[in-house]
């Protein structure tokens, strides 16, 4: 396998070096296979896969003499063999500067891959890495900006602040509008922010029913609307919010995501029942702090949650045992999808 891996590395490097404006896909495959064979590879069990431009997203696309243009994405996949032992390798490339959306997808892919690797451990089921990977992709995220926290700031100055800040992000920003974190913005100001092209969403922490009603009905469709609390997100989601910002999904990703999916499909009854399942966990989180309890629960589940950052302090042994009891209760209910580390 080690020999085969060295051969495929040589072939892939040659393929990447062959990418140039005007070169065709056949030239890439010729370089890949030629170099892998020169390095020592035998015949392989499957042909290389190369696709570029609009064909880049076609699974198992083979080369078709297409000439590569500036700005094209290029996908390369190949294998090499030694004594019939195969090593395979995939790689993506971009001729020129990738667009912001592609860079954001690459970032999410890296995070999802790391989550999958972290889920591989003795005793874990084969599906665990896939589930961990998919949950990172499903939950996603965007950079958040809070309103300026200074005295005597006017509404006009707040709008001006976001007009200056929003273009600094290539992917757009979420306005983090939460009581206790900067200034809480009223719905009329949020409507003005919705006119800024790079403002793509609001993370709304003020869950007052009147504010939620105004935001859902006046800004829905113009911005992506996210409930800032997974402790109480059923109401905003039923009013038409697009999603949630969730801390507790670090500890209970299966349950939070299943609740969200139920709401997304219009199944309010299932969402309500799933949300009720983890009330005891929410009660502990309200008492001891969400970051602290989530870290403790992640560690108990084998997720490598680590420690909270100062000035926060990790919960003590007594709270850890209370958390363990809550998790065991959840694990005993098949609807939760929760499992504990062996």
Tab-separated table of C-alpha atoms in Angstrom:
chain	number	residue	atom	x	y	z
A	1	UNK	CA	0.000	0.000	0.000
A	2	UNK	CA	2.843	2.363	0.782
A	3	UNK	CA	4.345	1.817	-2.656
A	4	UNK	CA	0.967	2.382	-4.315
A	5	UNK	CA	0.481	5.581	-2.328
A	6	UNK	CA	3.806	6.943	-3.529
A	7	UNK	CA	2.900	6.146	-7.137
A	8	UNK	CA	-0.482	7.878	-6.892
A	9	UNK	CA	1.113	10.924	-5.246
A	10	UNK	CA	3.480	11.241	-8.199
A	11	UNK	CA	0.627	10.937	-10.679
A	12	UNK	CA	-1.552	13.481	-8.927
A	13	UNK	CA	1.253	16.027	-8.706
A	14	UNK	CA	1.797	15.659	-12.451
A	15	UNK	CA	-1.907	16.166	-13.121
A	16	UNK	CA	-2.042	19.324	-11.020
A	17	UNK	CA	1.052	20.709	-12.744
A	18	UNK	CA	-0.554	20.082	-16.150
A	19	UNK	CA	-3.528	22.350	-15.389
A	20	UNK	CA	-3.254	25.450	-17.572
A	21	UNK	CA	-5.477	27.600	-19.743
A	22	UNK	CA	-5.847	25.847	-23.103
A	23	UNK	CA	-4.743	22.421	-21.858
A	24	UNK	CA	-7.350	19.740	-22.358
A	25	UNK	CA	-8.576	17.078	-19.958
A	26	UNK	CA	-6.789	14.378	-21.958
A	27	UNK	CA	-3.455	16.053	-21.275
A	28	UNK	CA	-4.132	15.936	-17.547
A	29	UNK	CA	-4.967	12.217	-17.645
A	30	UNK	CA	-1.908	11.476	-19.769
A	31	UNK	CA	0.301	13.277	-17.258
A	32	UNK	CA	-1.327	11.557	-14.289
A	33	UNK	CA	-1.134	8.027	-15.624
A	34	UNK	CA	2.240	8.487	-17.293
A	35	UNK	CA	3.902	9.689	-14.114
A	36	UNK	CA	2.219	7.066	-11.908
A	37	UNK	CA	3.393	4.290	-14.243
A	38	UNK	CA	6.868	5.807	-14.456
A	39	UNK	CA	6.965	5.811	-10.645
A	40	UNK	CA	6.163	2.083	-10.582
A	41	UNK	CA	2.403	1.561	-10.857
A	42	UNK	CA	0.884	-1.463	-12.582
A	43	UNK	CA	-2.457	-1.423	-14.393
A	44	UNK	CA	-5.283	-0.275	-12.156
A	45	UNK	CA	-8.810	-1.495	-11.517
A	46	UNK	CA	-10.503	1.728	-12.635
A	47	UNK	CA	-9.720	4.537	-15.039
A	48	UNK	CA	-8.821	8.064	-13.809
A	49	UNK	CA	-11.641	10.592	-13.423
A	50	UNK	CA	-11.089	14.141	-14.672
A	51	UNK	CA	-13.762	16.767	-15.265
A	52	UNK	CA	-13.590	20.545	-15.568
A	53	UNK	CA	-15.791	23.603	-15.897
A	54	UNK	CA	-19.512	22.949	-15.734
A	55	UNK	CA	-18.886	19.178	-15.688
A	56	UNK	CA	-16.867	19.480	-12.488
A	57	UNK	CA	-19.744	18.431	-10.254
A	58	UNK	CA	-20.696	15.329	-12.260
A	59	UNK	CA	-19.823	12.226	-10.194
A	60	UNK	CA	-17.363	9.855	-11.883
A	61	UNK	CA	-16.992	12.118	-14.895
A	62	UNK	CA	-14.313	10.967	-17.347
A	63	UNK	CA	-12.088	13.096	-19.563
A	64	UNK	CA	-13.556	14.363	-22.859
A	65	UNK	CA	-10.971	16.516	-24.627
A	66	UNK	CA	-12.490	19.670	-23.113
A	67	UNK	CA	-10.069	22.615	-23.010
A	68	UNK	CA	-9.634	24.249	-19.601
A	69	UNK	CA	-10.488	27.942	-19.374
A	70	UNK	CA	-9.419	30.614	-16.859
A	71	UNK	CA	-11.710	30.494	-13.837
A	72	UNK	CA	-12.528	26.788	-14.289
A	73	UNK	CA	-12.761	24.321	-11.421
A	74	UNK	CA	-11.030	21.008	-12.118
A	75	UNK	CA	-11.605	17.656	-10.421
A	76	UNK	CA	-9.020	14.884	-10.534
A	77	UNK	CA	-9.211	11.333	-9.178
A	78	UNK	CA	-6.947	8.386	-9.815
A	79	UNK	CA	-5.463	5.252	-8.335
A	80	UNK	CA	-2.127	3.453	-8.560
A	81	UNK	CA	-1.317	-0.178	-7.806
A	82	UNK	CA	1.546	-2.293	-6.478
A	83	UNK	CA	1.100	-6.073	-6.568
A	84	UNK	CA	-2.633	-5.343	-6.999
A	85	UNK	CA	-2.782	-3.280	-3.808
A	86	UNK	CA	-4.436	0.007	-4.730
A	87	UNK	CA	-4.159	3.514	-3.294
A	88	UNK	CA	-6.594	6.177	-4.517
A	89	UNK	CA	-6.439	9.965	-4.360
A	90	UNK	CA	-8.832	12.806	-5.202
A	91	UNK	CA	-8.008	16.479	-5.609
A	92	UNK	CA	-9.793	19.692	-6.578
A	93	UNK	CA	-8.139	22.656	-8.250
A	94	UNK	CA	-9.146	26.067	-9.563
A	95	UNK	CA	-7.510	27.893	-12.433
A	96	UNK	CA	-7.383	31.401	-10.989
A	97	UNK	CA	-8.998	32.773	-7.853
A	98	UNK	CA	-11.911	30.668	-6.555
A	99	UNK	CA	-15.141	32.574	-5.836
A	100	UNK	CA	-16.142	33.263	-2.236
A	101	UNK	CA	-18.812	30.547	-2.302
A	102	UNK	CA	-16.238	27.912	-3.283
A	103	UNK	CA	-13.864	29.021	-0.528
A	104	UNK	CA	-16.677	28.820	2.011
A	105	UNK	CA	-17.584	25.318	0.815
A	106	UNK	CA	-13.933	24.300	1.089
A	107	UNK	CA	-13.846	25.563	4.678
A	108	UNK	CA	-16.987	23.623	5.588
A	109	UNK	CA	-15.577	20.501	3.919
A	110	UNK	CA	-12.398	20.744	5.980
A	111	UNK	CA	-14.421	21.136	9.181
A	112	UNK	CA	-16.680	18.231	8.212
A	113	UNK	CA	-13.668	16.034	7.440
A	114	UNK	CA	-12.165	16.825	10.827
A	115	UNK	CA	-15.454	15.974	12.523
A	116	UNK	CA	-15.495	12.615	10.714
A	117	UNK	CA	-11.911	11.850	11.736
A	118	UNK	CA	-12.688	12.758	15.344
A	119	UNK	CA	-15.610	10.298	15.312
A	120	UNK	CA	-13.398	7.339	14.372
A	121	UNK	CA	-12.568	5.478	17.566
A	122	UNK	CA	-12.755	1.933	18.959
A	123	UNK	CA	-16.335	0.829	19.509
A	124	UNK	CA	-17.887	3.511	17.268
A	125	UNK	CA	-20.346	2.356	14.624
A	126	UNK	CA	-19.406	2.585	10.958
A	127	UNK	CA	-22.048	5.267	10.433
A	128	UNK	CA	-20.663	7.550	13.162
A	129	UNK	CA	-18.053	9.343	10.971
A	130	UNK	CA	-20.651	9.912	8.233
A	131	UNK	CA	-23.181	11.312	10.703
A	132	UNK	CA	-20.583	13.623	12.262
A	133	UNK	CA	-19.505	14.845	8.829
A	134	UNK	CA	-23.047	15.430	7.569
A	135	UNK	CA	-24.081	17.307	10.699
A	136	UNK	CA	-21.286	19.839	10.225
A	137	UNK	CA	-22.455	20.400	6.656
A	138	UNK	CA	-26.130	20.655	7.655
A	139	UNK	CA	-25.609	23.024	10.573
A	140	UNK	CA	-23.279	25.380	8.706
A	141	UNK	CA	-22.610	29.027	9.687
A	142	UNK	CA	-21.730	32.633	8.695
A	143	UNK	CA	-19.625	35.387	10.315
A	144	UNK	CA	-21.616	37.449	12.814
A	145	UNK	CA	-21.352	41.165	13.613
A	146	UNK	CA	-22.902	42.826	16.663
A	147	UNK	CA	-24.158	46.430	16.722
A	148	UNK	CA	-21.642	49.006	18.007
A	149	UNK	CA	-21.725	49.099	21.792
A	150	UNK	CA	-21.097	52.783	22.525
A	151	UNK	CA	-23.104	55.387	24.363
A	152	UNK	CA	-25.403	57.852	22.586
A	153	UNK	CA	-25.140	56.107	19.218
A	154	UNK	CA	-27.926	57.016	16.789
A	155	UNK	CA	-29.903	54.768	14.465
A	156	UNK	CA	-28.259	56.395	11.466
A	157	UNK	CA	-24.804	55.713	12.888
A	158	UNK	CA	-25.690	52.069	13.475
A	159	UNK	CA	-26.802	51.689	9.849
A	160	UNK	CA	-23.624	53.445	8.690
A	161	UNK	CA	-21.536	51.084	10.812
A	162	UNK	CA	-23.017	48.009	9.134
A	163	UNK	CA	-22.615	49.569	5.676
A	164	UNK	CA	-18.878	49.810	6.388
A	165	UNK	CA	-18.536	46.409	8.028
A	166	UNK	CA	-20.603	44.191	5.711
A	167	UNK	CA	-18.372	44.468	2.583
A	168	UNK	CA	-15.373	43.214	4.585
A	169	UNK	CA	-16.800	39.669	4.434
A	170	UNK	CA	-16.684	37.827	1.107
A	171	UNK	CA	-19.643	35.657	2.094
A	172	UNK	CA	-21.880	38.288	3.720
A	173	UNK	CA	-22.633	38.732	7.417
A	174	UNK	CA	-25.224	37.862	10.012
A	175	UNK	CA	-26.341	40.676	12.289
A	176	UNK	CA	-26.197	39.335	15.849
A	177	UNK	CA	-29.090	41.055	17.591
A	178	UNK	CA	-29.198	39.772	21.161
A	179	UNK	CA	-30.073	41.382	24.519
A	180	UNK	CA	-26.968	41.779	26.647
A	181	UNK	CA	-24.586	41.679	23.655
A	182	UNK	CA	-24.252	45.233	22.399
A	183	UNK	CA	-27.392	47.184	21.554
A	184	UNK	CA	-30.665	45.359	20.870
A	185	UNK	CA	-31.956	46.584	17.511
A	186	UNK	CA	-35.683	47.188	17.003
A	187	UNK	CA	-37.380	45.720	13.898
A	188	UNK	CA	-37.497	49.110	12.053
A	189	UNK	CA	-33.678	49.355	12.200
A	190	UNK	CA	-33.334	45.756	11.063
A	191	UNK	CA	-35.451	46.664	8.039
A	192	UNK	CA	-32.930	49.348	7.133
A	193	UNK	CA	-30.073	46.860	7.488
A	194	UNK	CA	-31.908	44.499	5.136
A	195	UNK	CA	-31.287	47.020	2.347
A	196	UNK	CA	-27.496	46.520	2.645
A	197	UNK	CA	-26.590	43.898	-0.020
A	198	UNK	CA	-23.939	42.096	2.041
A	199	UNK	CA	-26.219	41.704	5.078
A	200	UNK	CA	-27.630	38.251	4.426
A	201	UNK	CA	-29.247	37.338	7.720
A	202	UNK	CA	-30.125	38.103	11.326
A	203	UNK	CA	-29.378	36.051	14.399
A	204	UNK	CA	-32.247	37.222	16.563
A	205	UNK	CA	-31.836	36.868	20.315
A	206	UNK	CA	-34.728	39.080	21.393
A	207	UNK	CA	-37.473	36.452	21.364
A	208	UNK	CA	-40.266	38.781	22.427
A	209	UNK	CA	-43.339	37.513	20.513
A	210	UNK	CA	-44.090	40.958	19.083
A	211	UNK	CA	-40.547	41.372	17.761
A	212	UNK	CA	-40.550	37.838	16.315
A	213	UNK	CA	-43.909	38.464	14.607
A	214	UNK	CA	-42.694	41.720	13.035
A	215	UNK	CA	-39.361	40.299	11.903
A	216	UNK	CA	-40.843	37.095	10.459
A	217	UNK	CA	-43.500	38.916	8.469
A	218	UNK	CA	-41.584	42.030	7.392
A	219	UNK	CA	-38.136	40.571	6.764
A	220	UNK	CA	-38.890	36.967	5.819
A	221	UNK	CA	-37.737	36.390	2.237
A	222	UNK	CA	-35.468	39.443	2.328
A	223	UNK	CA	-32.983	38.060	4.861
A	224	UNK	CA	-32.262	34.656	6.313
A	225	UNK	CA	-33.698	34.644	9.820
A	226	UNK	CA	-32.088	32.626	12.596
A	227	UNK	CA	-33.297	32.143	16.150
A	228	UNK	CA	-30.342	32.776	18.458
A	229	UNK	CA	-31.501	30.325	21.122
A	230	UNK	CA	-31.907	26.591	20.707
A	231	UNK	CA	-33.459	26.604	24.176
A	232	UNK	CA	-36.666	28.107	22.767
A	233	UNK	CA	-36.699	27.976	18.967
A	234	UNK	CA	-40.023	26.292	18.245
A	235	UNK	CA	-42.008	29.560	18.206
A	236	UNK	CA	-39.739	31.535	15.851
A	237	UNK	CA	-39.437	28.557	13.505
A	238	UNK	CA	-43.212	28.160	13.353
A	239	UNK	CA	-43.501	31.882	12.566
A	240	UNK	CA	-41.301	31.415	9.514
A	241	UNK	CA	-37.677	31.739	10.653
A	242	UNK	CA	-35.199	29.872	8.451
A	243	UNK	CA	-33.032	28.249	11.097
A	244	UNK	CA	-31.349	28.404	14.458
A	245	UNK	CA	-27.985	29.226	15.955
A	246	UNK	CA	-27.257	26.408	18.333
A	247	UNK	CA	-24.786	25.880	21.153
A	248	UNK	CA	-26.353	22.699	22.478
A	249	UNK	CA	-25.936	20.897	19.152
A	250	UNK	CA	-22.323	20.437	20.219
A	251	UNK	CA	-23.655	18.032	22.851
A	252	UNK	CA	-26.867	16.787	21.217
A	253	UNK	CA	-26.423	17.213	17.446
A	254	UNK	CA	-28.761	14.344	16.529
A	255	UNK	CA	-31.615	15.636	18.668
A	256	UNK	CA	-31.342	19.321	17.784
A	257	UNK	CA	-31.077	18.536	14.089
A	258	UNK	CA	-33.996	16.081	14.180
A	259	UNK	CA	-36.156	18.729	15.870
A	260	UNK	CA	-35.169	21.282	13.254
A	261	UNK	CA	-35.885	18.854	10.403
A	262	UNK	CA	-39.329	18.125	11.842
A	263	UNK	CA	-40.140	21.840	11.929
A	264	UNK	CA	-38.710	22.291	8.460
A	265	UNK	CA	-41.095	19.630	7.139
A	266	UNK	CA	-44.076	21.136	8.990
A	267	UNK	CA	-44.354	18.366	11.592
A	268	UNK	CA	-44.888	20.532	14.664
A	269	UNK	CA	-46.073	17.620	16.815
A	270	UNK	CA	-42.862	15.638	16.358
A	271	UNK	CA	-40.779	18.786	16.869
A	272	UNK	CA	-42.586	19.516	20.118
A	273	UNK	CA	-42.114	15.974	21.402
A	274	UNK	CA	-38.409	15.927	20.508
A	275	UNK	CA	-37.872	19.311	22.139
A	276	UNK	CA	-39.493	18.051	25.319
A	277	UNK	CA	-37.097	15.110	25.434
A	278	UNK	CA	-34.144	17.243	26.415
A	279	UNK	CA	-35.806	19.672	28.817
A	280	UNK	CA	-33.758	18.286	31.733
A	281	UNK	CA	-30.576	19.093	29.810
A	282	UNK	CA	-31.790	22.641	29.125
A	283	UNK	CA	-32.631	23.082	32.811
A	284	UNK	CA	-29.084	22.097	33.769
A	285	UNK	CA	-27.674	24.424	31.093
A	286	UNK	CA	-29.691	27.366	32.404
A	287	UNK	CA	-28.432	26.660	35.888
A	288	UNK	CA	-24.745	26.063	35.163
A	289	UNK	CA	-24.168	27.795	31.811
A	290	UNK	CA	-24.555	26.450	28.288
A	291	UNK	CA	-20.856	26.440	27.264
A	292	UNK	CA	-19.834	24.659	30.458
A	293	UNK	CA	-22.548	22.012	30.271
A	294	UNK	CA	-22.098	21.425	26.538
A	295	UNK	CA	-18.366	20.846	27.005
A	296	UNK	CA	-19.063	18.379	29.817
A	297	UNK	CA	-21.659	16.528	27.739
A	298	UNK	CA	-19.375	16.387	24.703
A	299	UNK	CA	-16.632	14.828	26.804
A	300	UNK	CA	-19.066	12.299	28.261
A	301	UNK	CA	-20.130	11.362	24.728
A	302	UNK	CA	-16.528	10.985	23.540
A	303	UNK	CA	-16.610	14.096	21.343
A	304	UNK	CA	-13.416	15.654	22.777
A	305	UNK	CA	-15.135	18.815	23.980
A	306	UNK	CA	-12.086	20.038	25.864
A	307	UNK	CA	-12.417	22.904	28.333
A	308	UNK	CA	-14.190	26.268	28.426
A	309	UNK	CA	-12.109	29.416	28.099
A	310	UNK	CA	-11.524	31.897	30.892
A	311	UNK	CA	-13.252	33.586	32.604
A	312	UNK	CA	-15.621	30.610	32.417
A	313	UNK	CA	-14.820	27.592	34.589
A	314	UNK	CA	-15.549	23.936	33.847
A	315	UNK	CA	-18.337	22.339	35.858
A	316	UNK	CA	-17.324	20.147	38.792
A	317	UNK	CA	-17.746	16.398	39.413
A	318	UNK	CA	-21.240	16.747	40.888
A	319	UNK	CA	-22.620	18.535	37.821
A	320	UNK	CA	-20.799	16.110	35.522
A	321	UNK	CA	-22.612	13.222	37.190
A	322	UNK	CA	-25.929	15.060	36.852
A	323	UNK	CA	-25.149	15.565	33.170
A	324	UNK	CA	-24.270	11.903	32.782
A	325	UNK	CA	-27.633	10.923	34.276
A	326	UNK	CA	-29.490	13.196	31.858
A	327	UNK	CA	-27.568	11.798	28.883
A	328	UNK	CA	-28.250	8.236	30.004
A	329	UNK	CA	-31.945	9.019	30.175
A	330	UNK	CA	-31.830	10.447	26.643
A	331	UNK	CA	-29.860	7.463	25.342
A	332	UNK	CA	-32.545	5.164	26.717
A	333	UNK	CA	-35.122	6.809	24.421
A	334	UNK	CA	-34.581	5.708	20.826
A	335	UNK	CA	-36.216	8.893	19.507
A	336	UNK	CA	-33.295	11.007	20.719
A	337	UNK	CA	-30.631	9.245	18.648
A	338	UNK	CA	-28.210	9.951	21.514
A	339	UNK	CA	-25.472	7.427	22.292
A	340	UNK	CA	-22.794	7.482	24.986
A	341	UNK	CA	-19.099	6.725	24.695
A	342	UNK	CA	-18.241	3.127	25.515
